[in-house]
């Protein structure tokens, strides 16, 4: 059995002068609670209470109150649509389970009738509000629009109206639970319900004086009003905080979109965050987990606050930084004067004092789990700063944006770097082709001229023929060397060389390169060569073949550019960087200061390839630099200028704790 007639409609039909109003659900809850509390607080003799809940779950929230109400009266009726265990029962009070499609399922009623007091709330949920709520919930399930539900109906303390409402509700109860007929009859008789009263009689009844103290009712209502006002205030605050967060995040992401200059982006972020958080100082700096220190690169200052820009923050023993790294989340110090992390650390206590920091927030900037930097907020006031819950979310959101900016800037810088390298590589490639072409063409054309002359001039005197042949042979030898050096260099540059590092005695490598030189030059054409290797020099770690190659090349150059009455010295000593530094010094023609670096360029030869008297390809020093860099060393030239002699220095890693005594294992080339 289900009844489709609305109790509100019945009431409005019976009393056409009634004007229904719109109530929000929150107001109905407040009114209902106040009405129930009135019953609990006032001295009413066994009042009649009828409450109708749309759903069982709404009833369940109030069930305990109805148990308390049941102690005040035996005429209590609670109606609801069953969902789980709500069923007809008479245990504490009368429970009436109505059908789901009963018009009651859209309505909210509460009627209280005593001898000296009557009030009723008869309402129906507005269908439009139901549909709208559903729509909103579909769009965003987390949206709690329950309190915005609207009802239309009557709330009144008029006795006549309340009696009429009780009459309709008791009829409904009787329909569902006919066995309660006697009890209902008692209620009707006691309060005069259902006596077919005329409108005028009802009017008189409405003027019925109420001698009950309505203070609890009013107080309860005011409490509800205050509570909803507070909720509203909280909601406004959270909306305002959300809006502020979105605005700030927007400003910073716009800055990221507009610019690829990390400095500019981080400056905007520091400024906006500092201003928004009303901080005395806002800092952003780059830092990685293992960094021992960081330099403050971006700062926002409020007026009168001292700057820390460009200062170095020590991170190694900074307890706050370590905690941020360990927990992978932001931390804050409400009061630096009492916080143990600060008071127990001399370093932090010093910073706090020096820069007047009273409250301190440190937020990590992460990108895919990698620490990129830190955002810091300082409050330098007399009293400690009062943080709001939303503040931390806001700083975290900004830190996320800063992370994106930093990583974007890093990627951009890498790209720029790569571009530059590519451009340089392209330039080198073109230069190389041009130079190699030129270097190869020169001897080739000489060879061609010589051979053509020999072929076309059969009568050429034999001495001249010999000259032609010697020239052609010398140039073809030069071409062979050039091609060989060129291939060596290109293999070294492209990383196609296999290194076989071993423990080597420098003395033995020097000896081997000197013997190689001596097979090349007749001894009377050589300047005096002396070797000065420091005592107890450690063994070096390098590829023996290549080390001899470098030494031979440098000694070879020294011999070429030093007159026979000059002097060449080969020195070896341990330097401060825990490497062996080898120097090949000569008293020869020297190098002008501006050429000291250029001599390492490919094909550089002071006199130019054509006017060369010393032989050589112009690739030797470029090859040496590749080899030395290959074992992690450096090579450089020094000279006081023309005719002042030159010194070529290079470094080799050492075998720690070793001393030269190992027998030579270097293969000769
Ligand atoms: P190469 O010796 O085959 O010409 P290198 O690359 O070894 O080529 O040397 C490049 C240039 O550096 C030489 O042509 C010379 O001008 C200069 N140079 C190298 N070593 C010395 C030195 N000891 N004294 C003066 N100039 C030197």
XYZ file of C-alpha atoms and ligand atoms in Angstrom:
696
model
C 0.000 0.000 0.000
C 1.352 3.360 -0.904
C -0.272 6.773 -0.573
C 0.461 9.364 -3.165
C -1.195 12.296 -1.439
C 1.181 14.820 0.024
C 0.514 15.802 3.636
C 1.510 19.342 2.771
C -1.056 19.444 -0.064
C -3.738 18.098 2.262
C -2.922 20.782 4.815
C -2.871 23.581 2.254
C -6.178 22.382 0.900
C -7.744 22.265 4.337
C -6.382 25.653 5.337
C -6.212 27.749 2.149
C -5.081 30.845 4.003
C -1.722 29.245 4.725
C 1.172 30.581 2.655
C 4.034 28.100 2.231
C 7.632 29.344 2.371
C 10.936 28.063 1.063
C 13.359 26.599 3.612
C 16.904 25.368 3.117
C 17.659 21.948 4.549
C 20.025 23.528 7.073
C 17.142 25.684 8.397
C 14.848 22.671 8.679
C 17.500 20.744 10.623
C 17.921 23.701 12.966
C 14.153 24.114 13.428
C 13.571 20.395 13.994
C 16.371 20.147 16.565
C 15.106 23.233 18.345
C 11.553 21.809 18.409
C 12.788 18.475 19.774
C 14.947 20.225 22.371
C 11.958 22.264 23.420
C 10.168 19.003 24.235
C 13.192 17.727 26.140
C 13.627 20.961 28.094
C 10.066 22.037 28.823
C 7.555 20.611 31.234
C 4.996 19.220 28.838
C 2.705 16.493 30.003
C 3.040 13.559 27.651
C 3.122 15.572 24.409
C 2.250 14.062 21.060
C 5.316 14.010 18.768
C 5.087 12.881 15.146
C 8.263 12.944 13.026
C 8.446 11.840 9.423
C 11.875 11.220 7.845
C 12.337 10.895 4.090
C 14.878 8.129 4.471
C 15.950 5.685 7.122
C 19.496 7.089 7.108
C 18.178 10.556 8.068
C 16.242 8.958 10.905
C 19.308 7.015 12.071
C 21.195 10.262 12.671
C 18.437 11.300 15.109
C 17.511 7.914 16.605
C 19.235 8.587 19.944
C 17.305 11.842 20.409
C 14.045 9.976 19.883
C 15.022 7.478 22.553
C 15.437 10.404 24.927
C 12.151 11.921 23.759
C 10.467 8.574 24.407
C 11.193 9.064 28.109
C 9.004 12.170 28.058
C 5.954 10.727 26.354
C 4.311 7.540 25.221
C 2.737 9.306 22.242
C 5.718 9.419 19.934
C 5.467 8.351 16.302
C 8.404 8.135 13.899
C 7.795 7.523 10.195
C 10.446 6.651 7.642
C 11.023 4.775 4.377
C 12.877 1.561 5.309
C 16.375 0.990 3.884
C 18.012 -1.615 6.124
C 16.471 -2.399 9.519
C 13.776 0.247 9.908
C 10.485 -1.576 10.384
C 7.146 -1.178 12.130
C 7.734 -1.529 15.836
C 6.545 -0.348 19.226
C 9.691 -0.847 21.225
C 10.577 2.636 22.562
C 8.136 4.582 20.465
C 6.002 3.769 17.483
C 7.955 3.229 14.293
C 6.007 3.307 11.049
C 7.740 2.110 7.880
C 6.037 3.638 4.830
C 6.411 2.568 1.209
C 9.254 4.066 -0.842
C 6.917 5.683 -3.299
C 4.687 7.168 -0.626
C 4.471 10.963 -0.993
C 6.033 11.044 2.497
C 9.372 10.080 0.960
C 9.571 13.616 -0.452
C 8.480 15.275 2.781
C 9.768 16.356 6.148
C 7.358 16.688 9.019
C 7.583 17.276 12.705
C 4.554 17.978 14.856
C 4.650 18.571 18.607
C 1.409 18.978 20.484
C 1.001 19.406 24.231
C -1.842 20.777 26.285
C -0.198 24.163 26.528
C 2.009 24.141 23.403
C 1.799 23.247 19.740
C 4.125 23.639 16.795
C 4.514 21.985 13.425
C 6.831 21.775 10.496
C 5.249 20.420 7.321
C 7.463 20.575 4.258
C 8.049 18.981 0.868
C 11.361 18.862 -0.951
C 11.402 21.022 -4.035
C 11.852 18.789 -7.080
C 13.988 21.358 -8.916
C 16.446 21.375 -6.031
C 16.645 17.561 -6.095
C 17.492 17.498 -9.803
C 20.005 20.314 -9.481
C 21.757 18.561 -6.633
C 22.034 15.368 -8.612
C 23.515 17.276 -11.568
C 26.107 18.914 -9.337
C 27.001 15.598 -7.764
C 27.412 14.068 -11.237
C 29.874 16.795 -12.188
C 31.791 16.659 -8.933
C 31.023 13.774 -6.572
C 32.932 15.414 -3.721
C 30.657 18.443 -3.768
C 28.472 18.373 -0.678
C 25.397 20.230 -1.748
C 23.164 18.502 0.804
C 22.790 21.608 2.914
C 21.636 23.528 -0.153
C 18.590 21.290 -0.638
C 15.396 23.303 -0.636
C 11.973 22.562 0.790
C 8.688 24.415 0.659
C 6.144 24.315 3.433
C 4.891 25.620 6.707
C 6.547 26.085 10.017
C 4.256 27.518 12.655
C 3.458 27.512 16.348
C -0.251 27.991 15.615
C -2.231 25.378 17.448
C -5.035 25.038 14.876
C -2.586 24.393 12.040
C -0.553 21.972 14.178
C -3.673 20.019 15.131
C -4.658 19.758 11.465
C -1.194 18.513 10.505
C -1.315 15.951 13.338
C -4.702 14.800 12.058
C -3.396 14.054 8.549
C -0.275 12.353 9.848
C -2.200 10.198 12.336
C -4.508 9.133 9.468
C -1.418 8.098 7.491
C -0.041 6.178 10.486
C -3.342 4.403 10.962
C -3.328 3.353 7.329
C 0.051 1.669 7.764
C -0.463 0.393 11.296
C -4.191 -0.169 11.943
C -3.347 -2.000 15.178
C -2.479 1.393 16.696
C -6.078 2.589 16.334
C -6.694 2.720 20.094
C -3.495 4.574 20.903
C -4.132 7.054 18.107
C -7.676 7.526 19.307
C -6.373 8.382 22.763
C -4.105 11.060 21.311
C -6.941 12.485 19.227
C -9.209 12.711 22.209
C -6.615 14.182 24.494
C -5.692 17.016 22.163
C -8.966 17.364 20.284
C -7.503 16.279 16.953
C -9.834 15.657 14.048
C -12.857 17.336 15.484
C -14.229 18.849 12.359
C -13.465 22.405 13.295
C -14.566 25.393 11.275
C -12.043 27.903 9.971
C -13.094 30.377 12.633
C -12.642 27.795 15.357
C -9.193 27.039 13.992
C -8.485 30.753 13.953
C -9.410 30.924 17.640
C -7.306 27.908 18.391
C -4.386 29.586 16.666
C -4.597 32.417 19.159
C -4.318 29.889 21.963
C -1.882 31.302 24.469
C 1.325 29.427 24.980
C 2.519 29.543 28.568
C 5.674 27.557 27.937
C 9.179 28.981 28.180
C 10.383 29.162 24.585
C 13.917 30.189 25.548
C 15.515 26.784 24.876
C 13.965 26.822 21.421
C 15.300 30.256 20.605
C 18.698 29.513 22.093
C 18.970 26.320 20.145
C 18.081 28.132 16.961
C 20.679 30.801 17.612
C 23.297 28.093 18.241
C 22.458 26.542 14.883
C 22.572 29.885 13.222
C 25.993 30.548 14.698
C 27.224 27.094 13.713
C 26.101 27.506 10.112
C 27.548 30.997 10.048
C 30.847 29.556 11.212
C 30.684 26.808 8.584
C 29.967 29.421 5.967
C 32.864 31.513 7.163
C 35.143 28.490 6.998
C 33.909 27.684 3.516
C 34.581 31.274 2.414
C 38.042 31.127 3.904
C 38.881 27.900 2.142
C 37.482 29.254 -1.151
C 39.508 32.444 -0.707
C 42.647 30.394 0.080
C 41.998 28.211 -2.951
C 41.524 31.269 -5.159
C 44.702 32.809 -3.784
C 46.592 29.592 -4.451
C 45.270 29.345 -7.978
C 46.106 32.985 -8.680
C 49.636 32.533 -7.442
C 50.204 29.248 -9.241
C 48.818 30.892 -12.391
C 51.151 33.855 -12.134
C 54.124 31.564 -11.802
C 53.100 29.125 -14.510
C 52.484 32.104 -16.822
C 56.005 33.278 -16.038
C 57.281 29.789 -16.881
C 55.389 29.781 -20.173
C 56.529 33.265 -21.107
C 60.184 32.870 -20.371
C 62.885 30.282 -20.579
C 65.174 32.348 -18.465
C 65.294 30.507 -15.134
C 66.563 33.610 -13.370
C 63.527 35.616 -14.446
C 61.079 32.819 -13.529
C 62.560 32.214 -10.114
C 62.604 35.938 -9.424
C 58.863 36.121 -10.167
C 58.224 33.061 -7.984
C 60.229 34.476 -5.065
C 58.523 37.850 -5.311
C 54.960 36.527 -5.635
C 55.325 33.893 -2.941
C 57.013 36.277 -0.509
C 54.349 38.941 -1.006
C 51.446 36.492 -0.807
C 52.709 34.780 2.303
C 53.522 38.181 3.847
C 56.987 36.851 4.591
C 59.856 39.039 5.726
C 62.161 37.160 3.377
C 61.548 34.563 0.675
C 64.487 32.671 -0.807
C 64.873 30.203 -3.629
C 68.163 28.465 -4.265
C 69.433 25.411 -6.072
C 70.554 22.510 -3.915
C 70.964 18.795 -4.360
C 70.747 16.179 -1.652
C 74.492 15.726 -1.347
C 75.460 19.386 -1.652
C 77.547 20.750 1.187
C 76.549 24.338 0.503
C 74.275 26.504 -1.597
C 74.423 30.078 -2.744
C 71.294 32.191 -2.272
C 70.330 33.199 -5.792
C 66.827 34.652 -5.506
C 65.368 36.747 -2.764
C 62.266 38.719 -1.857
C 62.564 41.137 1.035
C 59.890 43.080 2.852
C 60.930 46.636 3.775
C 63.544 46.949 6.480
C 64.688 43.311 6.321
C 68.389 42.591 5.759
C 69.462 40.783 2.596
C 71.105 37.355 2.393
C 71.465 37.483 -1.392
C 74.690 35.898 -2.633
C 75.426 34.435 0.801
C 76.463 30.804 1.126
C 74.240 28.532 3.218
C 76.080 25.569 4.703
C 73.926 22.504 4.161
C 76.084 19.660 5.408
C 75.317 20.111 9.102
C 72.122 22.085 8.655
C 69.591 20.064 10.681
C 66.626 21.649 8.915
C 67.986 20.855 5.449
C 68.883 17.302 6.518
C 65.351 16.793 7.879
C 63.805 18.083 4.651
C 65.979 15.660 2.651
C 65.244 12.760 4.995
C 61.482 13.265 5.048
C 61.208 14.480 1.462
C 58.774 17.145 2.604
C 58.670 20.660 3.907
C 59.208 21.578 7.538
C 58.537 24.681 9.580
C 59.807 26.169 12.784
C 57.161 28.184 14.580
C 59.523 29.791 17.051
C 63.269 29.651 16.451
C 63.899 30.771 20.027
C 62.436 27.618 21.519
C 62.775 25.000 18.753
C 65.358 22.372 19.746
C 66.561 21.947 16.139
C 67.740 25.547 16.206
C 68.835 25.911 19.812
C 70.906 22.722 19.627
C 72.763 23.816 16.476
C 75.366 26.544 16.781
C 75.307 27.176 13.041
C 71.522 27.607 12.814
C 71.339 29.635 16.019
C 73.966 31.965 14.523
C 71.982 32.362 11.284
C 68.779 33.029 13.218
C 70.491 35.708 15.283
C 72.334 37.290 12.380
C 69.282 37.538 10.130
C 66.615 37.968 12.818
C 64.591 34.882 11.794
C 61.746 34.195 14.243
C 59.704 31.671 12.215
C 61.141 29.585 9.388
C 59.680 27.446 6.637
C 61.749 25.232 4.356
C 60.095 23.530 1.381
C 61.990 21.180 -0.958
C 61.744 21.593 -4.720
C 61.524 18.144 -6.252
C 61.270 16.960 -9.808
C 60.531 13.268 -10.250
C 61.931 12.502 -6.819
C 65.167 14.445 -7.403
C 65.887 17.389 -5.110
C 66.563 20.474 -7.220
C 66.379 23.265 -4.710
C 64.799 24.825 -1.658
C 62.186 27.492 -1.060
C 62.562 29.265 2.277
C 60.316 31.709 4.067
C 61.573 33.776 6.988
C 59.438 35.784 9.370
C 61.534 38.300 11.241
C 58.972 39.687 13.676
C 58.886 40.257 17.427
C 56.471 37.383 17.834
C 56.402 33.992 16.106
C 54.368 33.658 12.927
C 50.885 32.183 12.918
C 50.705 29.655 10.059
C 47.384 28.733 8.493
C 46.722 25.204 7.306
C 46.448 26.289 3.650
C 49.838 28.057 3.768
C 51.802 24.830 3.494
C 49.729 23.607 0.543
C 50.360 26.894 -1.170
C 54.129 26.800 -0.681
C 54.148 23.175 -1.819
C 52.202 24.062 -4.974
C 54.665 26.854 -5.741
C 57.624 24.556 -5.080
C 56.168 22.147 -7.653
C 55.992 24.963 -10.211
C 59.528 26.033 -9.353
C 60.623 22.414 -9.923
C 59.097 22.490 -13.395
C 60.802 25.813 -14.125
C 64.171 24.559 -12.963
C 63.997 21.361 -14.953
C 62.770 23.228 -18.026
C 65.620 25.684 -17.708
C 68.082 22.843 -17.253
C 66.784 21.087 -20.353
C 66.966 24.344 -22.295
C 70.535 24.985 -21.159
C 71.497 21.438 -22.163
C 69.892 21.955 -25.526
C 71.736 25.240 -26.024
C 74.974 23.578 -25.020
C 74.354 20.733 -27.396
C 73.530 23.179 -30.166
C 76.763 25.051 -29.589
C 78.701 21.795 -29.600
C 77.025 20.774 -32.840
C 77.775 24.130 -34.421
C 81.410 23.867 -33.305
C 81.601 20.329 -34.618
C 80.196 21.439 -37.933
C 82.697 24.298 -38.143
C 85.546 21.932 -37.262
C 84.429 19.436 -39.853
C 84.391 22.077 -42.612
C 87.757 23.469 -41.487
C 89.196 20.014 -41.332
C 88.106 19.145 -44.830
C 89.544 22.399 -46.171
C 92.836 22.072 -44.274
C 93.311 18.365 -44.981
C 92.601 18.983 -48.652
C 95.179 21.709 -48.733
C 97.787 19.747 -46.740
C 97.441 16.726 -49.014
C 97.271 18.650 -52.262
C 100.570 20.460 -51.600
C 102.879 17.378 -51.539
C 100.746 15.686 -54.176
C 101.272 18.477 -56.682
C 105.017 18.473 -55.951
C 105.142 14.712 -56.602
C 103.107 15.225 -59.780
C 105.408 17.993 -61.105
C 108.525 15.886 -60.391
C 107.143 12.776 -62.063
C 105.801 14.715 -65.077
C 109.204 16.383 -65.590
C 110.947 13.014 -65.369
C 108.532 11.551 -67.908
C 108.560 14.489 -70.359
C 112.273 15.268 -70.148
C 114.118 12.031 -70.857
C 117.254 14.083 -71.491
C 117.322 15.552 -68.043
C 120.756 15.335 -66.471
C 120.991 12.413 -64.008
C 121.777 14.738 -61.010
C 118.569 16.674 -61.720
C 116.663 13.420 -62.156
C 117.973 12.374 -58.718
C 116.804 15.665 -57.213
C 113.363 15.170 -58.777
C 113.123 11.644 -57.438
C 114.311 12.634 -53.950
C 111.768 15.460 -53.787
C 108.940 13.157 -54.909
C 109.974 10.544 -52.353
C 110.269 13.082 -49.522
C 106.817 14.495 -50.238
C 105.244 11.070 -50.506
C 106.801 10.261 -47.103
C 105.345 13.493 -45.763
C 101.939 12.534 -47.130
C 102.194 9.109 -45.497
C 103.008 10.705 -42.112
C 100.236 13.202 -42.537
C 97.692 10.517 -43.256
C 98.946 8.397 -40.384
C 98.810 11.322 -37.912
C 95.455 12.326 -39.258
C 94.068 8.837 -38.711
C 95.601 8.652 -35.199
C 94.040 11.972 -34.259
C 90.673 11.106 -35.678
C 90.693 7.743 -33.825
C 91.604 9.497 -30.576
C 88.962 12.181 -31.060
C 86.197 9.739 -31.880
C 87.051 7.503 -28.887
C 87.919 4.532 -31.098
C 91.197 3.988 -29.280
C 91.553 1.201 -26.735
C 93.458 2.231 -23.615
C 95.562 -0.231 -21.680
C 96.530 1.586 -18.504
C 99.369 0.027 -16.526
C 101.804 0.977 -13.757
C 104.790 2.580 -15.409
C 108.150 3.974 -14.407
C 108.552 7.444 -15.908
C 112.301 7.010 -16.106
C 111.939 3.986 -18.361
C 109.441 5.704 -20.634
C 111.742 8.729 -20.978
C 114.668 6.433 -21.818
C 112.623 4.677 -24.458
C 111.491 7.918 -26.111
C 115.057 9.262 -26.092
C 116.319 6.165 -27.841
C 113.610 6.679 -30.425
C 114.784 10.287 -30.958
C 118.381 9.205 -31.280
C 117.538 6.890 -34.148
C 115.893 9.841 -35.933
C 118.505 12.554 -35.468
C 122.217 12.213 -35.957
C 123.747 12.926 -32.525
C 125.735 15.940 -33.785
C 122.433 17.536 -34.840
C 120.955 17.213 -31.369
C 121.132 19.806 -28.610
C 122.237 18.606 -25.190
C 119.487 16.599 -23.488
C 119.389 16.184 -19.695
C 116.896 14.295 -17.576
C 115.979 15.419 -14.047
C 113.447 13.101 -12.503
C 112.661 13.646 -8.808
C 113.872 10.988 -6.414
C 111.420 8.298 -5.366
C 108.902 9.350 -7.980
C 105.795 7.156 -7.743
C 104.786 4.898 -10.599
C 102.367 6.484 -13.030
C 99.198 5.001 -14.398
C 98.941 5.339 -18.155
C 99.021 3.427 -21.419
C 102.752 2.852 -21.996
C 102.676 3.125 -25.813
C 100.858 6.424 -25.702
C 103.018 7.868 -22.907
C 106.175 7.162 -24.928
C 104.426 8.698 -27.953
C 103.752 11.971 -26.077
C 107.272 12.178 -24.657
C 108.863 11.400 -28.045
C 106.679 14.013 -29.753
C 107.561 16.754 -27.251
C 111.276 15.893 -27.283
C 111.150 15.719 -31.075
C 109.644 19.224 -31.234
C 112.205 20.543 -28.759
C 115.009 19.115 -30.938
C 113.452 20.589 -34.091
C 113.086 24.091 -32.672
C 116.328 24.336 -30.666
C 119.738 24.992 -32.193
C 122.338 22.281 -31.637
C 124.174 24.425 -29.101
C 120.976 24.741 -27.082
C 119.775 22.635 -24.203
C 116.785 20.359 -23.600
C 115.741 19.314 -20.091
C 113.221 16.614 -19.210
C 111.873 16.983 -15.675
C 109.460 14.875 -13.658
C 108.053 15.716 -10.228
C 104.995 15.190 -8.124
C 102.621 18.180 -8.097
C 100.050 19.377 -5.588
C 97.190 17.668 -7.398
C 98.709 14.263 -6.635
C 99.910 13.777 -10.196
C 103.299 13.526 -11.792
C 104.049 16.642 -13.799
C 106.460 16.138 -16.694
C 108.169 19.134 -18.300
C 110.075 19.121 -21.583
C 111.921 22.452 -21.642
C 114.204 23.823 -24.325
C 116.247 26.934 -24.943
C 115.070 27.178 -28.538
C 113.060 29.617 -30.603
C 110.242 29.972 -28.052
C 106.572 30.691 -28.635
C 104.825 34.055 -28.510
C 102.414 34.331 -25.584
C 99.293 34.644 -27.742
C 100.194 31.407 -29.547
C 100.717 29.268 -26.438
C 97.255 27.720 -26.720
C 96.992 27.863 -30.515
C 100.008 25.559 -31.008
C 97.719 22.734 -29.879
C 95.314 23.378 -32.811
C 95.369 20.898 -35.651
C 97.748 21.811 -38.489
C 99.125 24.821 -36.650
C 102.683 25.485 -37.737
C 104.277 28.822 -37.159
C 105.990 29.024 -40.515
C 103.094 27.520 -42.475
C 103.215 24.149 -44.160
C 104.889 25.335 -47.327
C 107.845 27.075 -45.767
C 108.472 24.293 -43.266
C 112.093 23.410 -42.794
C 111.685 21.069 -39.884
C 109.302 18.495 -41.298
C 106.287 17.520 -39.184
C 102.607 17.568 -39.885
C 101.267 20.186 -37.486
C 99.160 17.474 -35.817
C 101.642 16.342 -33.138
C 100.534 18.611 -30.263
C 96.839 18.044 -31.057
C 97.518 14.289 -30.773
C 99.431 14.810 -27.493
C 96.519 16.751 -25.978
C 94.051 13.989 -26.908
C 96.309 11.324 -25.365
C 96.972 13.233 -22.130
C 93.294 14.123 -21.694
C 92.528 10.449 -22.283
C 94.210 9.442 -18.994
C 92.760 12.413 -17.154
C 95.779 14.678 -17.346
C 96.379 18.161 -18.739
C 98.929 19.563 -21.165
C 99.989 23.151 -21.629
C 102.825 25.252 -23.005
C 104.799 28.095 -21.432
C 107.324 30.449 -23.012
C 108.642 33.906 -22.361
C 108.336 34.674 -26.078
C 110.423 34.621 -29.184
C 113.856 33.035 -28.747
C 113.231 32.606 -25.045
C 112.826 28.818 -25.135
C 109.618 26.836 -24.468
C 108.366 24.482 -21.789
C 105.759 21.864 -22.445
C 104.096 20.472 -19.288
C 101.768 17.531 -18.922
C 100.396 15.530 -16.000
C 99.893 11.788 -15.397
C 97.935 10.129 -12.591
C 100.058 8.252 -10.069
C 99.719 4.922 -8.349
C 99.360 6.022 -4.704
C 101.940 4.480 -2.347
C 104.098 3.142 -5.194
C 107.708 3.886 -6.118
C 109.517 3.507 -9.409
C 111.158 0.138 -9.463
C 108.990 -1.842 -11.826
C 110.799 -3.280 -14.844
C 109.895 -1.679 -18.152
C 106.994 -3.237 -19.948
C 106.604 -0.722 -22.748
C 106.635 -2.122 -26.233
C 108.597 -0.033 -28.697
C 106.503 1.331 -31.557
P 104.705 19.892 -35.973
O 105.794 19.828 -34.974
O 104.502 18.643 -36.710
O 104.763 21.099 -36.829
P 103.122 20.138 -33.684
O 101.647 20.087 -33.475
O 103.937 19.201 -32.893
O 103.371 20.041 -35.202
O 103.573 21.608 -33.349
C 102.834 22.703 -33.822
C 103.635 23.934 -33.850
O 103.926 24.377 -32.529
C 104.997 23.765 -34.464
O 104.967 23.830 -35.869
C 105.727 24.953 -33.874
O 105.423 26.156 -34.572
C 105.172 25.030 -32.477
N 106.050 24.307 -31.525
C 105.874 23.054 -31.068
N 106.853 22.726 -30.189
C 107.668 23.820 -30.108
C 108.860 24.105 -29.363
N 109.437 23.246 -28.559
N 109.402 25.349 -29.531
C 108.816 26.253 -30.357
N 107.727 26.041 -31.085
C 107.124 24.824 -30.947
